[in-house]
Amino acid sequence: MRKKKLLISNCLLGIPCRYDGSCKKLDCLDELEDKYNLIGVCPEELGGLETPREPSEIFLGRVLTKSGRDVTYEYDYGAELTLSIAKGHAITKALMQDRSPSCGCGVIHNGRFDGGLVEGDGVTVRLLKANGIEVLPASEAEKLL
């Protein structure tokens, strides 16, 4: 039987692509690999941002770095490329990194770089959902098993 495909944030696969050059490898990665054909993406790198990079948060609809640089274009571009990859693989589900300005699902940082959180989705997750792709945050990965 063919495994279903699952779009997943590269950092959850153990790839060091987070803003600080780290990863957030999932504890249940082996079980996910048994059940799904995992298609990894890092929308921020796809959008042209380097790793490591300055932290970014969404504020008033724009994605800004901690020093105030507007990187909305890079986030939007990475989201579009991620959607293209998802469509190319006929993906219907995604598992994305919690709280990220790209991949956050349901809760993201508040845009003030103070650790505060607000309800909302990252740029890529918003686009995926708008195109009918079901997205779960990494904190709910067990629901896919």
Coordinates of N, CA and C in Angstrom, one line a residue:
M1 N 0.8 -1.2 0.0 CA 0.0 0.0 0.0 C 0.9 1.2 0.0
R2 N 0.5 2.2 -0.8 CA 1.3 3.4 -0.9 C 1.0 4.3 0.3
K3 N 2.1 4.9 0.8 CA 2.0 5.8 2.0 C 1.4 7.1 1.5
K4 N 0.6 7.8 2.3 CA 0.2 9.1 2.0 C 1.4 10.1 2.2
K5 N 1.3 11.2 1.5 CA 2.4 12.2 1.6 C 2.0 13.2 2.7
L6 N 3.0 13.7 3.4 CA 2.8 14.7 4.4 C 3.9 15.7 4.3
L7 N 3.4 17.0 4.1 CA 4.3 18.1 4.1 C 4.8 18.4 5.5
I8 N 6.0 18.6 5.7 CA 6.5 18.8 7.1 C 7.7 19.8 7.1
S9 N 7.7 20.7 8.1 CA 8.8 21.6 8.3 C 10.1 20.9 8.4
N10 N 11.1 21.3 7.7 CA 12.4 20.7 7.7 C 13.0 20.6 9.1
C11 N 12.8 21.6 9.9 CA 13.4 21.6 11.3 C 12.8 20.4 12.1
L12 N 11.6 20.0 11.8 CA 11.0 18.9 12.5 C 11.6 17.5 12.1
L13 N 12.3 17.6 10.9 CA 13.0 16.4 10.4 C 14.4 16.3 11.0
G14 N 14.8 17.3 11.8 CA 16.2 17.3 12.3 C 17.2 18.1 11.5
I15 N 16.7 18.8 10.5 CA 17.5 19.6 9.6 C 17.7 21.0 10.3
P16 N 19.0 21.4 10.5 CA 19.2 22.7 11.3 C 18.9 23.9 10.4
C17 N 17.7 24.3 10.3 CA 17.3 25.4 9.4 C 16.5 26.5 10.2
R18 N 16.3 26.4 11.5 CA 15.7 27.4 12.2 C 16.5 28.7 12.2
Y19 N 15.8 29.8 12.6 CA 16.5 31.1 12.6 C 17.9 31.1 13.3
D20 N 18.0 30.3 14.3 CA 19.2 30.3 15.1 C 20.2 29.1 14.7
G21 N 19.8 28.5 13.6 CA 20.7 27.4 13.1 C 20.4 26.0 13.8
S22 N 19.4 26.0 14.6 CA 19.1 24.7 15.3 C 17.9 24.0 14.6
C23 N 17.5 22.9 15.2 CA 16.4 22.1 14.6 C 15.5 21.8 15.8
K24 N 14.3 21.2 15.5 CA 13.4 20.8 16.6 C 12.9 19.4 16.2
K25 N 13.8 18.4 16.0 CA 13.5 17.1 15.6 C 12.4 16.5 16.4
L26 N 11.4 16.0 15.8 CA 10.2 15.3 16.5 C 10.6 14.0 17.1
D27 N 10.1 13.8 18.3 CA 10.4 12.5 19.0 C 9.7 11.4 18.3
C28 N 8.6 11.6 17.6 CA 7.8 10.6 16.9 C 8.2 10.5 15.4
L29 N 9.3 11.0 15.0 CA 9.7 11.1 13.6 C 9.7 9.7 13.0
D30 N 10.3 8.7 13.6 CA 10.3 7.3 13.1 C 8.9 6.8 12.8
E31 N 8.0 7.0 13.7 CA 6.6 6.6 13.5 C 6.0 7.3 12.3
L32 N 6.2 8.6 12.2 CA 5.7 9.3 11.1 C 6.2 8.8 9.7
E33 N 7.5 8.5 9.7 CA 8.2 8.0 8.5 C 7.6 6.6 8.2
D34 N 7.2 5.8 9.1 CA 6.6 4.5 8.9 C 5.2 4.7 8.2
K35 N 4.5 5.7 8.5 CA 3.2 5.9 8.1 C 3.0 6.8 6.8
Y36 N 4.0 7.8 6.7 CA 3.9 8.8 5.6 C 5.2 8.9 4.8
N37 N 5.0 9.4 3.6 CA 6.1 9.8 2.7 C 6.3 11.3 3.1
L38 N 7.3 11.6 3.8 CA 7.5 13.0 4.3 C 8.2 13.8 3.3
I39 N 7.6 15.0 3.0 CA 8.1 16.0 2.1 C 8.5 17.2 2.9
G40 N 9.8 17.4 3.1 CA 10.3 18.5 3.9 C 10.4 19.8 3.2
V41 N 10.1 20.9 3.9 CA 10.3 22.2 3.4 C 10.7 23.2 4.5
C42 N 11.5 24.2 4.1 CA 11.7 25.3 5.0 C 11.3 26.6 4.2
P43 N 10.1 27.1 4.4 CA 9.7 28.2 3.6 C 10.6 29.4 3.7
E44 N 11.2 29.6 4.9 CA 12.1 30.8 5.0 C 13.3 30.7 4.1
E45 N 13.9 29.5 4.1 CA 15.1 29.3 3.2 C 14.6 29.3 1.8
L46 N 13.5 28.7 1.4 CA 13.0 28.8 0.1 C 12.8 30.2 -0.4
G47 N 12.4 31.1 0.6 CA 12.2 32.5 0.2 C 13.5 33.3 0.1
G48 N 14.6 32.6 0.3 CA 15.9 33.3 0.1 C 16.6 33.7 1.4
L49 N 16.1 33.4 2.6 CA 16.7 33.8 3.8 C 17.8 32.8 4.2
E50 N 18.8 33.3 4.8 CA 19.9 32.4 5.2 C 19.7 31.8 6.6
T51 N 20.4 30.8 6.9 CA 20.4 30.2 8.2 C 21.9 30.2 8.7
P52 N 22.1 30.7 9.9 CA 21.2 31.4 10.8 C 20.7 32.7 10.2
R53 N 19.7 33.2 10.8 CA 19.1 34.5 10.4 C 18.5 35.2 11.6
E54 N 18.3 36.5 11.5 CA 17.8 37.3 12.6 C 16.3 36.8 12.8
P55 N 15.9 36.7 14.1 CA 14.5 36.3 14.3 C 13.5 37.3 13.7
S56 N 12.4 36.8 13.3 CA 11.3 37.6 12.7 C 10.0 37.3 13.3
E57 N 9.1 38.3 13.3 CA 7.8 38.1 13.8 C 6.8 38.9 13.0
I58 N 5.6 38.5 13.0 CA 4.5 39.2 12.2 C 4.0 40.4 13.1
F59 N 4.0 41.6 12.5 CA 3.4 42.7 13.2 C 2.7 43.6 12.3
L60 N 1.4 43.8 12.5 CA 0.5 44.6 11.7 C 0.5 44.1 10.2
G61 N 0.5 42.8 10.0 CA 0.5 42.2 8.7 C 1.8 42.2 7.9
R62 N 2.9 42.6 8.5 CA 4.2 42.6 7.9 C 5.1 41.7 8.7
V63 N 6.1 41.1 8.1 CA 7.0 40.2 8.8 C 8.3 41.1 8.9
L64 N 8.7 41.3 10.2 CA 9.8 42.2 10.5 C 10.8 41.4 11.3
T65 N 12.1 41.7 11.0 CA 13.2 41.2 11.9 C 13.2 42.0 13.2
K66 N 14.0 41.4 14.1 CA 14.1 42.1 15.4 C 14.7 43.5 15.3
S67 N 15.5 43.7 14.3 CA 16.1 45.0 14.0 C 15.2 45.9 13.2
G68 N 14.1 45.4 12.7 CA 13.1 46.2 12.0 C 13.1 46.1 10.5
R69 N 14.0 45.2 9.9 CA 14.0 45.0 8.5 C 12.7 44.2 8.0
D70 N 12.1 44.7 7.0 CA 10.9 44.1 6.5 C 11.3 43.0 5.5
V71 N 10.9 41.7 5.9 CA 11.2 40.5 5.1 C 9.9 39.9 4.7
T72 N 8.9 40.7 4.6 CA 7.6 40.1 4.1 C 7.7 39.5 2.8
Y73 N 8.4 40.1 1.8 CA 8.5 39.5 0.5 C 9.1 38.1 0.5
E74 N 10.2 37.9 1.3 CA 10.8 36.6 1.4 C 9.9 35.6 2.0
Y75 N 9.1 36.0 3.0 CA 8.2 35.1 3.6 C 7.1 34.7 2.6
D76 N 6.5 35.7 1.9 CA 5.5 35.5 0.9 C 6.0 34.6 -0.2
Y77 N 7.2 34.8 -0.7 CA 7.8 34.0 -1.8 C 8.0 32.6 -1.3
G78 N 8.6 32.4 -0.1 CA 8.8 31.1 0.4 C 7.4 30.3 0.6
A79 N 6.4 31.0 1.0 CA 5.1 30.4 1.1 C 4.5 30.0 -0.2
E80 N 4.7 30.8 -1.3 CA 4.3 30.4 -2.6 C 5.0 29.2 -3.1
L81 N 6.3 29.2 -2.9 CA 7.1 28.0 -3.3 C 6.7 26.7 -2.6
T82 N 6.4 26.9 -1.3 CA 6.0 25.8 -0.5 C 4.6 25.2 -1.0
L83 N 3.7 26.1 -1.3 CA 2.4 25.7 -1.9 C 2.6 25.0 -3.2
S84 N 3.5 25.5 -4.0 CA 3.8 24.8 -5.3 C 4.3 23.4 -5.1
I85 N 5.2 23.2 -4.1 CA 5.7 21.9 -3.8 C 4.5 21.0 -3.3
A86 N 3.7 21.5 -2.4 CA 2.5 20.8 -1.9 C 1.6 20.3 -3.1
K87 N 1.3 21.3 -3.9 CA 0.4 21.0 -5.1 C 1.1 19.9 -6.0
G88 N 2.3 20.1 -6.2 CA 3.1 19.2 -7.1 C 3.1 17.7 -6.6
H89 N 2.9 17.6 -5.3 CA 2.9 16.3 -4.7 C 1.5 15.8 -4.3
A90 N 0.5 16.6 -4.6 CA -0.9 16.4 -4.3 C -1.1 16.1 -2.8
I91 N -0.5 17.0 -2.0 CA -0.5 16.9 -0.6 C -1.8 17.5 0.0
T92 N -2.4 16.8 1.0 CA -3.6 17.3 1.6 C -3.4 17.6 3.1
K93 N -2.2 17.2 3.7 CA -2.0 17.4 5.1 C -0.5 18.0 5.3
A94 N -0.4 18.8 6.3 CA 0.9 19.3 6.6 C 1.1 19.4 8.1
L95 N 2.4 19.2 8.6 CA 2.7 19.3 10.0 C 3.8 20.4 10.0
M96 N 3.5 21.5 10.7 CA 4.4 22.6 10.7 C 4.9 23.0 12.1
Q97 N 6.0 23.7 12.2 CA 6.6 24.1 13.4 C 5.8 25.1 14.2
D98 N 5.6 24.9 15.5 CA 4.8 25.8 16.3 C 5.4 27.2 16.4
R99 N 4.5 28.2 16.4 CA 4.8 29.6 16.7 C 5.6 30.3 15.7
S100 N 6.1 29.7 14.6 CA 6.9 30.3 13.6 C 6.1 31.3 12.8
P101 N 6.8 32.4 12.3 CA 6.1 33.4 11.5 C 5.8 32.8 10.1
S102 N 6.4 31.7 9.7 CA 6.1 31.0 8.5 C 5.1 29.9 8.8
C103 N 5.5 29.0 9.7 CA 4.9 27.7 9.9 C 4.0 27.6 11.1
G104 N 3.9 28.7 11.9 CA 3.0 28.6 13.1 C 1.6 28.3 12.7
C105 N 0.9 27.5 13.5 CA -0.5 27.1 13.2 C -1.3 27.3 14.5
G106 N -2.2 28.3 14.4 CA -3.0 28.6 15.6 C -2.5 29.6 16.6
V107 N -1.2 29.6 16.8 CA -0.6 30.5 17.7 C 0.8 30.9 17.1
I108 N 1.0 32.2 17.2 CA 2.3 32.7 16.7 C 2.8 33.8 17.7
H109 N 4.1 34.2 17.6 CA 4.6 35.3 18.4 C 3.9 36.6 18.1
N110 N 3.8 37.4 19.1 CA 3.0 38.6 19.0 C 3.5 39.8 18.2
G111 N 4.8 39.7 17.7 CA 5.4 40.8 16.9 C 6.1 41.8 17.7
R112 N 6.2 41.5 19.0 CA 6.9 42.5 19.9 C 8.3 41.9 20.4
F113 N 8.6 40.7 20.0 CA 9.9 40.1 20.4 C 10.0 40.0 21.9
D114 N 8.9 39.8 22.6 CA 8.9 39.7 24.1 C 8.5 38.4 24.6
G115 N 8.4 37.4 23.7 CA 8.0 36.1 24.0 C 6.5 35.9 24.1
G116 N 5.7 37.0 23.9 CA 4.3 36.9 24.0 C 3.7 36.2 22.7
L117 N 2.6 35.6 22.9 CA 1.9 34.8 21.8 C 0.5 35.4 21.6
V118 N 0.1 35.2 20.3 CA -1.3 35.6 19.9 C -1.9 34.5 19.0
E119 N -3.2 34.5 19.0 CA -3.8 33.5 18.0 C -3.5 34.0 16.6
G120 N -3.2 33.0 15.8 CA -3.0 33.3 14.4 C -2.1 32.2 13.7
D121 N -1.9 32.4 12.4 CA -1.1 31.5 11.6 C 0.0 32.2 11.0
G122 N 1.1 31.5 10.7 CA 2.2 32.0 10.0 C 1.8 32.2 8.5
V123 N 2.7 32.9 7.8 CA 2.4 33.2 6.4 C 2.2 32.0 5.5
T124 N 3.0 31.0 5.7 CA 2.9 29.8 4.9 C 1.7 29.0 5.3
V125 N 1.4 28.8 6.5 CA 0.2 28.1 7.0 C -1.0 28.7 6.5
R126 N -1.1 30.1 6.6 CA -2.3 30.8 6.0 C -2.6 30.4 4.6
L127 N -1.5 30.4 3.8 CA -1.6 30.1 2.4 C -2.0 28.6 2.1
L128 N -1.4 27.7 2.9 CA -1.7 26.3 2.7 C -3.2 26.1 3.1
K129 N -3.7 26.6 4.2 CA -5.1 26.5 4.6 C -6.0 27.1 3.6
A130 N -5.7 28.2 3.0 CA -6.5 28.9 2.0 C -6.6 28.0 0.8
N131 N -5.7 27.1 0.6 CA -5.7 26.3 -0.6 C -6.2 24.8 -0.2
G132 N -6.8 24.7 0.9 CA -7.5 23.4 1.2 C -6.6 22.4 1.9
I133 N -5.4 22.8 2.3 CA -4.5 21.8 2.9 C -4.7 21.9 4.4
E134 N -4.9 20.7 5.1 CA -5.1 20.6 6.5 C -3.7 20.8 7.2
V135 N -3.6 21.7 8.1 CA -2.3 21.9 8.8 C -2.5 21.6 10.3
L136 N -1.5 20.9 10.8 CA -1.4 20.7 12.3 C -0.1 21.2 12.8
P137 N -0.1 21.8 14.0 CA 1.2 22.2 14.6 C 2.0 21.0 15.1
A138 N 3.3 21.1 15.2 CA 4.1 20.0 15.6 C 3.7 19.5 17.0
S139 N 3.2 20.4 17.8 CA 2.7 19.9 19.2 C 1.6 18.9 19.1
E140 N 1.0 18.8 18.0 CA -0.1 17.8 17.8 C 0.2 16.7 16.8
A141 N 1.5 16.4 16.7 CA 2.0 15.4 15.7 C 1.4 14.0 16.0
E142 N 1.2 13.7 17.3 CA 0.7 12.4 17.6 C -0.7 12.1 17.0
K143 N -1.4 13.1 16.7 CA -2.8 13.0 16.0 C -2.6 12.3 14.6
L144 N -1.5 12.4 14.1 CA -1.2 11.8 12.7 C -0.9 10.4 12.8
L145 N -0.6 9.8 13.9 CA -0.2 8.4 14.1 C -1.3 7.5 14.2

